[in-house]
Coordinates of C-alpha atoms and ligand atoms in Angstrom, one line a residue:
M53 CA -8.5 -15.1 -16.1
K54 CA -7.7 -15.9 -12.5
S55 CA -5.2 -13.6 -10.7
S56 CA -2.7 -16.5 -10.4
E57 CA -2.8 -16.9 -14.2
I58 CA -2.4 -13.1 -14.7
R59 CA 0.7 -13.2 -12.4
Q60 CA 2.0 -16.2 -14.3
K61 CA 1.5 -14.6 -17.7
Y62 CA 3.3 -11.4 -16.7
L63 CA 6.3 -13.2 -15.4
Q64 CA 6.4 -15.5 -18.5
F65 CA 6.1 -12.6 -20.9
F66 CA 9.1 -10.8 -19.4
Q67 CA 11.1 -14.0 -19.2
S68 CA 10.4 -14.5 -22.9
K69 CA 11.9 -11.0 -23.3
G70 CA 15.2 -12.0 -21.6
H71 CA 14.3 -11.1 -18.0
T72 CA 15.5 -13.2 -15.1
L73 CA 12.8 -14.2 -12.7
V74 CA 13.7 -13.0 -9.2
P75 CA 11.6 -14.1 -6.3
S76 CA 9.7 -11.7 -4.1
A77 CA 11.9 -10.2 -1.3
S78 CA 10.8 -10.0 2.3
L79 CA 8.4 -7.2 3.4
V80 CA 11.1 -6.2 5.9
P81 CA 13.7 -4.7 3.6
G82 CA 17.1 -6.4 4.0
N83 CA 19.0 -3.5 2.5
D84 CA 17.5 -0.5 4.2
P85 CA 16.9 -0.4 7.9
T86 CA 15.3 3.0 7.6
L87 CA 12.5 1.9 5.3
L88 CA 9.5 0.6 7.1
F89 CA 8.2 -2.0 4.6
T90 CA 9.0 -3.1 1.1
N91 CA 6.5 -0.9 -0.8
S92 CA 7.4 -1.6 -4.4
G93 CA 9.2 -4.1 -6.6
M94 CA 12.3 -1.9 -6.9
V95 CA 13.3 -2.0 -3.2
Q96 CA 15.3 -5.1 -3.4
F97 CA 17.2 -3.7 -6.5
K98 CA 18.0 -0.3 -5.0
D99 CA 21.7 -0.9 -4.8
V100 CA 21.7 -2.3 -8.3
F101 CA 20.2 0.9 -9.7
T102 CA 22.8 3.0 -8.0
G103 CA 25.6 0.8 -9.1
R104 CA 26.7 -0.2 -5.6
E105 CA 25.7 -3.8 -6.3
T106 CA 26.0 -5.9 -9.5
R107 CA 24.0 -8.9 -10.5
P108 CA 24.6 -11.5 -13.2
Y109 CA 21.6 -10.2 -15.2
K110 CA 20.6 -6.8 -16.7
R111 CA 16.9 -7.6 -16.9
A112 CA 14.7 -8.8 -14.1
T113 CA 11.1 -9.5 -13.5
S114 CA 9.3 -10.2 -10.2
A115 CA 6.0 -10.4 -8.4
Q116 CA 6.8 -8.5 -5.2
R117 CA 4.7 -8.5 -2.1
C118 CA 4.3 -4.9 -0.9
V119 CA 2.8 -3.2 2.2
R120 CA 1.8 0.4 2.2
A121 CA 0.7 1.1 5.7
G122 CA 3.2 3.5 7.0
G123 CA 6.0 5.8 5.9
K124 CA 5.7 8.0 2.8
H125 CA 3.3 5.5 1.2
N126 CA 0.4 4.9 3.6
D127 CA -2.7 3.5 2.1
L128 CA -4.2 2.3 5.4
E129 CA -6.7 5.2 5.4
N130 CA -7.8 4.4 1.9
V131 CA -8.8 0.8 2.5
G132 CA -12.5 0.5 2.6
Y133 CA -12.9 3.9 0.9
T134 CA -11.5 3.5 -2.6
A135 CA -11.9 0.6 -5.1
R136 CA -8.1 0.3 -5.7
H137 CA -6.1 0.5 -2.5
H138 CA -4.9 -2.2 -0.2
T139 CA -2.5 -2.3 2.7
F140 CA -0.9 -5.4 1.2
F141 CA -0.8 -6.0 -2.6
E142 CA 1.4 -7.6 -5.2
M143 CA 3.4 -5.5 -7.6
L144 CA 4.4 -7.1 -10.9
G145 CA 7.5 -5.5 -12.2
N146 CA 10.1 -5.5 -15.0
F147 CA 13.5 -3.9 -14.5
S148 CA 16.4 -2.8 -16.7
F149 CA 19.7 -2.2 -15.1
G150 CA 21.4 0.0 -17.7
D151 CA 20.0 -2.2 -20.5
Y152 CA 16.9 -1.2 -22.4
F153 CA 15.2 2.2 -21.8
K154 CA 12.0 4.0 -22.6
R155 CA 11.3 2.6 -26.1
D156 CA 11.4 -1.0 -25.1
A157 CA 9.7 -0.5 -21.8
I158 CA 6.8 1.2 -23.5
H159 CA 6.5 -1.4 -26.3
F160 CA 6.7 -4.3 -23.8
A161 CA 4.0 -2.8 -21.7
W162 CA 1.7 -2.2 -24.7
E163 CA 2.3 -5.7 -26.1
L164 CA 1.5 -7.3 -22.8
L165 CA -1.7 -5.3 -22.1
T166 CA -3.2 -5.5 -25.6
K167 CA -1.8 -8.7 -27.0
V168 CA -1.2 -11.1 -24.1
Y169 CA -4.0 -9.8 -21.9
G170 CA -6.1 -8.7 -24.8
L171 CA -7.3 -5.3 -23.4
P172 CA -9.0 -2.9 -25.9
H173 CA -6.6 -0.1 -26.6
E174 CA -9.3 2.6 -26.5
K175 CA -9.8 1.9 -22.8
L176 CA -6.2 2.7 -22.0
W177 CA -5.0 6.3 -21.1
I178 CA -1.4 7.3 -20.8
T179 CA 0.3 10.0 -18.8
V180 CA 3.8 11.3 -19.3
Y181 CA 5.9 13.8 -17.5
H182 CA 5.1 17.2 -19.0
E183 CA 8.7 17.7 -20.3
D184 CA 9.2 14.2 -21.5
D185 CA 8.7 14.7 -25.3
E186 CA 10.6 11.5 -25.9
A187 CA 8.0 9.3 -24.1
W188 CA 5.2 11.3 -25.6
G189 CA 6.6 10.6 -29.0
I190 CA 6.9 6.9 -28.5
W191 CA 3.3 6.6 -27.3
A192 CA 1.9 8.8 -30.1
N193 CA 4.0 7.9 -33.1
E194 CA 5.2 4.4 -32.5
V195 CA 2.5 2.8 -30.4
G196 CA -0.2 4.9 -32.0
V197 CA -2.1 6.1 -29.0
P198 CA -4.3 9.1 -30.0
A199 CA -2.9 12.4 -28.7
E200 CA -6.0 13.1 -26.7
R201 CA -5.4 10.1 -24.5
I202 CA -1.8 11.0 -23.7
I203 CA -1.8 13.5 -20.9
R204 CA 1.2 15.5 -19.9
I205 CA 1.3 15.8 -16.1
G206 CA 3.3 18.6 -14.5
D207 CA 3.6 19.4 -10.9
N208 CA 1.3 18.0 -8.2
K209 CA -1.8 20.2 -8.2
G210 CA -2.8 19.2 -4.7
A211 CA -5.4 16.5 -5.6
R212 CA -5.3 13.8 -3.0
Y213 CA -3.8 11.1 -5.3
A214 CA -2.3 13.4 -7.9
S215 CA 1.0 12.3 -9.2
D216 CA 3.7 14.6 -10.5
N217 CA 5.1 11.9 -12.8
F218 CA 8.6 12.5 -11.6
W219 CA 10.2 9.8 -9.5
Q220 CA 13.1 10.0 -7.2
M221 CA 14.7 7.4 -5.0
A222 CA 15.7 10.0 -2.4
D223 CA 16.6 13.7 -2.2
T224 CA 19.7 12.8 -4.1
G225 CA 20.6 10.0 -6.5
P226 CA 18.8 8.3 -9.4
C227 CA 15.5 10.0 -10.6
G228 CA 13.5 10.6 -13.7
P229 CA 10.2 10.9 -15.4
C230 CA 7.4 8.3 -15.2
S231 CA 4.8 7.3 -17.7
E232 CA 1.6 5.7 -16.2
I233 CA -1.1 3.6 -17.8
F234 CA -4.7 4.1 -16.7
Y235 CA -7.8 2.0 -17.5
D236 CA -11.1 3.7 -18.1
H237 CA -13.8 1.8 -16.1
G238 CA -16.5 3.6 -18.0
P239 CA -19.0 6.4 -17.4
D240 CA -20.9 4.4 -14.7
V241 CA -18.1 5.3 -12.3
A242 CA -17.5 8.8 -11.1
G243 CA -14.2 10.5 -11.7
G244 CA -12.2 12.4 -14.4
P245 CA -9.2 11.4 -16.5
P246 CA -5.7 11.8 -15.0
G247 CA -4.7 15.4 -14.7
S248 CA -8.3 16.6 -14.6
P249 CA -9.8 18.3 -11.4
D250 CA -11.8 15.2 -10.5
E251 CA -9.1 12.6 -11.1
D252 CA -9.4 11.5 -7.5
G253 CA -12.4 9.4 -8.6
D254 CA -12.3 5.8 -9.4
R255 CA -13.3 5.8 -13.0
Y256 CA -9.8 6.1 -14.5
I257 CA -7.7 3.7 -12.5
E258 CA -3.9 3.7 -12.6
I259 CA -2.7 0.2 -13.3
W260 CA 1.0 0.5 -14.3
N261 CA 3.8 2.9 -13.6
L262 CA 6.8 3.0 -15.8
V263 CA 9.7 4.8 -14.3
F264 CA 12.6 6.0 -16.4
M265 CA 15.7 6.5 -14.2
Q266 CA 17.5 9.0 -16.3
F267 CA 19.3 11.5 -14.1
D268 CA 21.5 11.6 -11.0
R269 CA 20.5 14.5 -8.7
D270 CA 23.2 16.0 -6.6
A271 CA 22.9 17.8 -3.3
D272 CA 22.3 21.2 -5.0
G273 CA 19.5 19.8 -7.1
N274 CA 21.5 19.6 -10.3
L275 CA 20.5 16.9 -12.7
T276 CA 23.2 15.0 -14.6
P277 CA 22.2 12.4 -17.2
L278 CA 23.0 8.9 -16.0
P279 CA 25.6 7.1 -18.2
R280 CA 23.3 4.0 -18.3
P281 CA 19.7 4.9 -17.6
C282 CA 17.5 2.2 -16.0
V283 CA 13.8 1.2 -16.0
D284 CA 11.7 0.3 -13.0
T285 CA 8.0 -0.6 -13.5
G286 CA 5.2 -1.6 -11.2
M287 CA 1.7 -2.9 -12.0
G288 CA -0.7 -3.8 -9.2
L289 CA -1.8 -7.4 -9.7
E290 CA -5.2 -6.8 -8.0
R291 CA -5.9 -3.8 -10.2
V292 CA -5.1 -5.5 -13.5
S293 CA -7.1 -8.5 -12.3
A294 CA -10.1 -6.3 -11.7
V295 CA -9.8 -5.0 -15.3
L296 CA -9.3 -8.5 -16.8
Q297 CA -12.2 -9.9 -14.8
G298 CA -14.5 -7.2 -15.9
V299 CA -15.1 -5.8 -12.5
H300 CA -14.6 -2.3 -11.2
S301 CA -13.3 -2.8 -7.7
N302 CA -10.2 -4.8 -6.6
Y303 CA -12.4 -6.3 -4.0
E304 CA -14.5 -8.0 -6.6
I305 CA -11.7 -10.1 -8.1
D306 CA -11.6 -13.9 -7.5
L307 CA -9.1 -13.9 -4.7
F308 CA -10.9 -11.2 -2.7
Q309 CA -14.3 -12.7 -3.2
H310 CA -13.1 -15.9 -1.6
L311 CA -11.6 -14.0 1.3
I312 CA -14.7 -11.9 1.7
A313 CA -16.9 -15.0 1.8
A314 CA -14.6 -16.5 4.4
A315 CA -14.9 -13.3 6.5
A316 CA -18.6 -13.4 6.1
R317 CA -18.6 -17.0 7.3
E318 CA -16.6 -16.1 10.4
T319 CA -18.7 -13.1 11.3
G320 CA -22.1 -14.6 10.4
V321 CA -22.8 -11.8 7.9
Q322 CA -25.1 -12.4 5.0
D323 CA -24.5 -9.4 2.9
L324 CA -21.2 -10.0 1.0
G325 CA -21.2 -6.3 -0.1
N326 CA -20.6 -5.2 3.5
N327 CA -17.7 -2.8 3.6
S328 CA -16.2 -4.2 6.9
L329 CA -15.8 -7.5 5.1
K330 CA -13.5 -5.9 2.5
V331 CA -11.4 -4.3 5.2
I332 CA -11.1 -7.6 7.1
A333 CA -10.1 -9.4 3.8
D334 CA -7.5 -6.7 3.1
H335 CA -6.1 -6.9 6.6
I336 CA -5.8 -10.6 6.8
R337 CA -3.4 -10.5 3.9
A338 CA -1.2 -7.7 5.3
C339 CA -1.1 -9.2 8.8
S340 CA -0.4 -12.7 7.7
F341 CA 2.4 -11.8 5.4
L342 CA 4.0 -9.4 7.9
I343 CA 4.1 -12.3 10.4
V344 CA 5.5 -14.6 7.8
D345 CA 8.3 -12.0 7.3
G346 CA 9.1 -12.0 11.0
V347 CA 7.2 -9.0 12.2
I348 CA 5.3 -9.6 15.5
P349 CA 2.7 -7.3 17.1
G350 CA 4.4 -4.9 19.5
N351 CA 4.4 -1.4 20.8
E352 CA 6.8 0.2 18.4
G353 CA 8.0 0.4 14.8
R354 CA 6.9 -2.3 12.5
G355 CA 5.3 -4.3 15.3
Y356 CA 3.1 -1.4 16.2
V357 CA 1.9 -1.0 12.6
L358 CA 1.0 -4.7 12.6
R359 CA -0.8 -4.4 15.9
R360 CA -2.8 -1.4 14.5
I361 CA -3.8 -3.3 11.4
I362 CA -4.9 -6.3 13.5
R363 CA -6.9 -4.2 15.9
R364 CA -8.6 -2.4 13.0
A365 CA -9.7 -5.8 11.6
L366 CA -11.0 -6.9 15.0
R367 CA -12.9 -3.7 15.4
H368 CA -14.6 -4.3 12.0
G369 CA -15.4 -7.8 13.2
Y370 CA -16.9 -6.3 16.3
K371 CA -18.9 -3.9 14.2
L372 CA -20.4 -6.9 12.5
G373 CA -21.3 -8.4 15.8
Q374 CA -18.5 -10.8 16.2
T375 CA -17.1 -10.5 19.7
R376 CA -15.2 -13.8 19.8
P377 CA -11.8 -14.4 18.2
F378 CA -12.3 -15.0 14.5
F379 CA -9.6 -13.3 12.5
H380 CA -7.0 -16.1 12.9
R381 CA -9.4 -18.6 11.3
L382 CA -9.0 -16.7 8.0
V383 CA -5.4 -17.8 7.7
A384 CA -6.4 -21.1 6.3
D385 CA -8.5 -19.5 3.6
L386 CA -5.6 -17.2 2.7
V387 CA -3.3 -20.2 2.3
G388 CA -5.9 -21.6 0.0
E389 CA -5.7 -18.5 -2.2
M390 CA -2.1 -17.6 -2.0
G391 CA -0.2 -20.6 -0.6
E392 CA 0.8 -21.9 -3.9
A393 CA 2.4 -18.6 -5.1
Y394 CA 3.9 -18.1 -1.6
P395 CA 5.0 -21.4 -0.2
E396 CA 6.5 -19.6 2.9
L397 CA 2.9 -18.6 3.8
A398 CA 1.7 -22.2 3.7
A399 CA 4.7 -23.4 5.7
M400 CA 4.1 -20.9 8.4
A401 CA 0.4 -21.0 8.6
E402 CA 0.3 -22.5 12.0
R403 CA 2.5 -19.9 13.5
V404 CA 0.7 -17.0 11.9
T405 CA -2.6 -18.4 13.2
Q406 CA -1.2 -18.6 16.7
V407 CA 0.2 -15.1 16.7
L408 CA -3.0 -13.6 15.5
R409 CA -5.1 -15.6 17.9
Q410 CA -3.0 -14.4 20.8
E411 CA -3.4 -10.8 19.7
E412 CA -7.1 -11.3 19.4
E413 CA -7.4 -12.7 22.9
R414 CA -5.4 -9.8 24.3
F415 CA -7.4 -7.1 22.6
G416 CA -10.7 -8.9 23.0
E417 CA -10.5 -8.2 26.7
T418 CA -10.7 -4.4 26.2
L419 CA -12.3 -3.9 22.8
E420 CA -15.9 -4.2 24.0
N421 CA -15.4 -1.9 27.1
G422 CA -13.5 0.6 25.0
M423 CA -16.3 0.6 22.4
R424 CA -18.8 1.3 25.1
I425 CA -16.8 4.3 26.4
L426 CA -16.4 5.6 22.8
D427 CA -20.0 5.2 21.9
A428 CA -21.1 7.0 25.1
A429 CA -18.6 9.8 24.4
L430 CA -19.8 10.2 20.8
E431 CA -23.4 10.2 21.9
A432 CA -22.7 13.0 24.3
L433 CA -20.7 15.0 21.8
P434 CA -22.3 18.3 20.6
K435 CA -22.7 18.3 16.8
G436 CA -19.7 19.5 14.9
E437 CA -17.3 19.1 17.9
P438 CA -14.2 16.9 17.6
L439 CA -13.7 14.0 20.0
D440 CA -11.6 15.3 22.8
G441 CA -8.0 14.4 23.5
S442 CA -8.8 13.1 27.0
T443 CA -11.2 10.4 25.6
L444 CA -8.7 9.6 22.9
F445 CA -6.0 9.1 25.5
T446 CA -8.1 7.0 27.8
L447 CA -9.0 4.7 24.9
Y448 CA -5.4 4.5 24.0
D449 CA -3.9 4.1 27.4
T450 CA -6.5 1.9 29.2
Y451 CA -8.3 0.1 26.3
G452 CA -5.5 -0.4 23.8
F453 CA -7.1 1.6 21.0
P454 CA -4.4 3.0 18.8
V455 CA -5.4 6.6 18.1
D456 CA -5.8 5.9 14.3
L457 CA -8.3 3.2 15.3
T458 CA -10.4 5.6 17.2
A459 CA -10.0 8.2 14.4
D460 CA -11.2 5.6 11.9
I461 CA -14.3 4.9 13.9
C462 CA -15.0 8.6 14.2
R463 CA -14.5 9.1 10.5
E464 CA -17.3 6.6 9.8
R465 CA -19.5 8.8 11.9
Q466 CA -18.2 12.1 10.4
V467 CA -16.6 13.2 13.6
E468 CA -13.1 14.8 13.8
V469 CA -10.6 13.9 16.5
D470 CA -8.5 16.4 18.6
L471 CA -5.0 15.0 18.0
D472 CA -3.3 18.0 19.7
G473 CA -5.4 17.3 22.8
F474 CA -4.3 13.7 22.6
D475 CA -0.7 14.8 22.4
R476 CA -1.1 17.0 25.4
N477 CA -2.5 14.2 27.5
M478 CA 0.3 12.0 26.4
E479 CA 2.9 14.6 27.4
K480 CA 1.2 15.1 30.7
Q481 CA 1.4 11.4 31.5
R482 CA 5.0 11.3 30.4
Q483 CA 5.9 14.1 32.7
Q484 CA 4.1 12.5 35.6
A485 CA 5.8 9.3 35.0
R486 CA 9.1 10.9 34.8
A487 CA 8.5 12.8 38.1
A488 CA 7.5 9.5 39.7
G489 CA 10.6 8.0 38.3
K490 CA 8.7 5.1 37.1
F491 CA 9.9 4.9 33.5
K492 CA 13.6 4.5 33.8
L493 CA 14.0 2.3 30.8
A494 CA 16.7 2.3 28.4
E495 CA 16.7 5.1 25.8
G496 CA 14.4 4.2 22.9
L497 CA 12.6 1.7 25.0
S498 CA 10.7 3.9 27.4
Y499 CA 7.2 3.8 26.2
A500 CA 8.6 3.9 22.7
G501 CA 5.4 3.1 20.9
V502 CA 4.0 6.4 22.0
D503 CA 5.6 8.8 19.7
T504 CA 5.0 6.5 16.9
V505 CA 1.3 6.4 17.7
F506 CA -0.1 9.7 17.0
H507 CA 2.4 11.4 14.9
G508 CA 2.6 8.4 12.6
Y509 CA 5.7 7.7 10.6
D510 CA 5.8 11.1 9.0
T511 CA 7.4 12.4 12.2
L512 CA 9.8 9.5 12.4
Q513 CA 10.7 10.4 8.8
A514 CA 11.1 14.0 9.6
E515 CA 13.4 13.0 12.5
G516 CA 15.4 10.9 10.1
K517 CA 14.5 7.6 11.9
V518 CA 12.5 6.2 9.1
T519 CA 12.7 7.2 5.5
A520 CA 10.7 5.7 2.7
L521 CA 11.4 5.5 -0.9
Y522 CA 9.4 7.7 -3.1
V523 CA 7.9 5.3 -5.6
G524 CA 5.9 6.7 -8.4
G525 CA 3.2 9.2 -7.9
Ligands
ATP859 P1 -2.4 5.5 -6.7 O1 -2.1 6.9 -7.3 O2 -3.6 4.8 -7.2 O3 -2.3 5.6 -5.2 P2 0.4 5.1 -6.9 O4 0.8 6.1 -7.9 O5 0.7 5.4 -5.5 O6 -1.1 4.6 -7.1 P3 2.8 3.5 -7.6 O7 3.6 4.0 -6.5 O8 3.0 4.2 -9.0 O9 1.2 3.7 -7.2 O10 2.8 1.9 -7.7 C1 2.8 1.2 -8.9 C2 1.5 0.4 -9.1 O11 1.2 -0.3 -7.9 C3 0.3 1.3 -9.3 O12 0.2 1.7 -10.6 C4 -0.9 0.3 -8.8 O13 -1.2 -0.5 -9.9 C5 -0.2 -0.5 -7.7 N1 -0.6 0.1 -6.4 C6 0.0 1.1 -5.8 N2 -0.6 1.3 -4.5 C7 -1.4 0.3 -4.4 C8 -2.3 -0.1 -3.3 N3 -2.3 0.5 -2.1 N4 -3.1 -1.2 -3.5 C9 -3.0 -1.9 -4.6 N5 -2.3 -1.6 -5.7 C10 -1.5 -0.5 -5.6
MG860 MG1 -0.7 5.9 -4.0
MG861 MG1 1.9 5.8 -9.7
MG862 MG1 -0.6 7.5 -8.8

């Protein structure tokens, strides 16, 4: 089954169950200026869940384009390292606004997976929140999942991807337990079942998160049952496509195989299994769709995230030996894969190509020299030492290497980076600039990208400038 068919079947199934088809919202959230990017299907319905907004329907379904490359959900560092994470992906979802609750949500999910998609039920594993006996009972007694494949998940045990199966929109407001569905890719892949010490592996892959918004949390942390509980679910299209196409990695699905082949064509690489091709294929989607939604490369905020993703892609191209602009040429291939589902992409292809090309030309001037500096520094580095802050800063300041880009290259070579040292260099430069009176720009403008660069969005979140929804685990 092609991914386009899988998307179609999902939306049709939920429409047949009385859900209204709602188009994907923009990656730039229209209803929340503090959220960096739309990172799940529920974002456009946030106010509907809280009751601040009403819609003419109580059930909705959507295929939502999502980006997780900043804020609370940042999967940028996972791309190229796990089989299941992208910066850009599509989330299929069904939503109940005070209409059906746990029972229907669970039965719908099971019917779709086992009847419509035809998945063998013994490959499916379930997690529920440890106190959620109701959900456990529905899975065990009504659906008939054997008890040993229904796992109660308590508090986060510190594993990198561990989920605590309790969802909340923010510190206060709607919240509730989740139930997640995992697919067992079999003993050939390393990793333990959800909740086990080695759940970080890629054997048991989470495909679907069912969130049961059941409580309202007040400022003191008290939970009051919501008069009309809601349901919010999210299933990654690429992950379920991998399952249905009988492959383990998202990067082996039809859509990605075509993009990877295109990246290979543009970089002259023969080996389609090359990891850099995967990263480039991932990044062309994120970058193109961000530009479609009005983000342009820049030095702060969303624009800086976009610039960082583009530069990472170009660096991977460089690693493959491509020193000339190539990335923008993949836009046409992406349109071939996704233009039908997203006509706005097809309509804006020319503009996207142009923006990317410009950014490629700009960075192309310094990428090669910067790489030479970095290679020399790494060569001279004593074993076990981190890359020093002064080199990080020079690369950032003179060669346009965002610090996460340098860190990513270092990670490939098992070298740590001295981020504190980078901070100190940055502060020194800021003070010198201030003393020289050079940077008398308006507040928020003066070199604004800088803070964003190395503290990442977590700092912005801490400062209350950017908050992100906590979605799922
Ligand atoms: P994981 O634990 O694997 O990082 P998650 O718990 O963060 O996933 P949710 O927030 O529950 O994911 O999102 C709902 C669904 O969206 C997931 O079950 C998965 O199918 C999909 N999904 C989440 N993050 C990504 C990603 N970075 N790339 C592709 N699909 C994703
Ligand atoms: Mg995650
Ligand atoms: Mg989850
Ligand atoms: Mg998870």
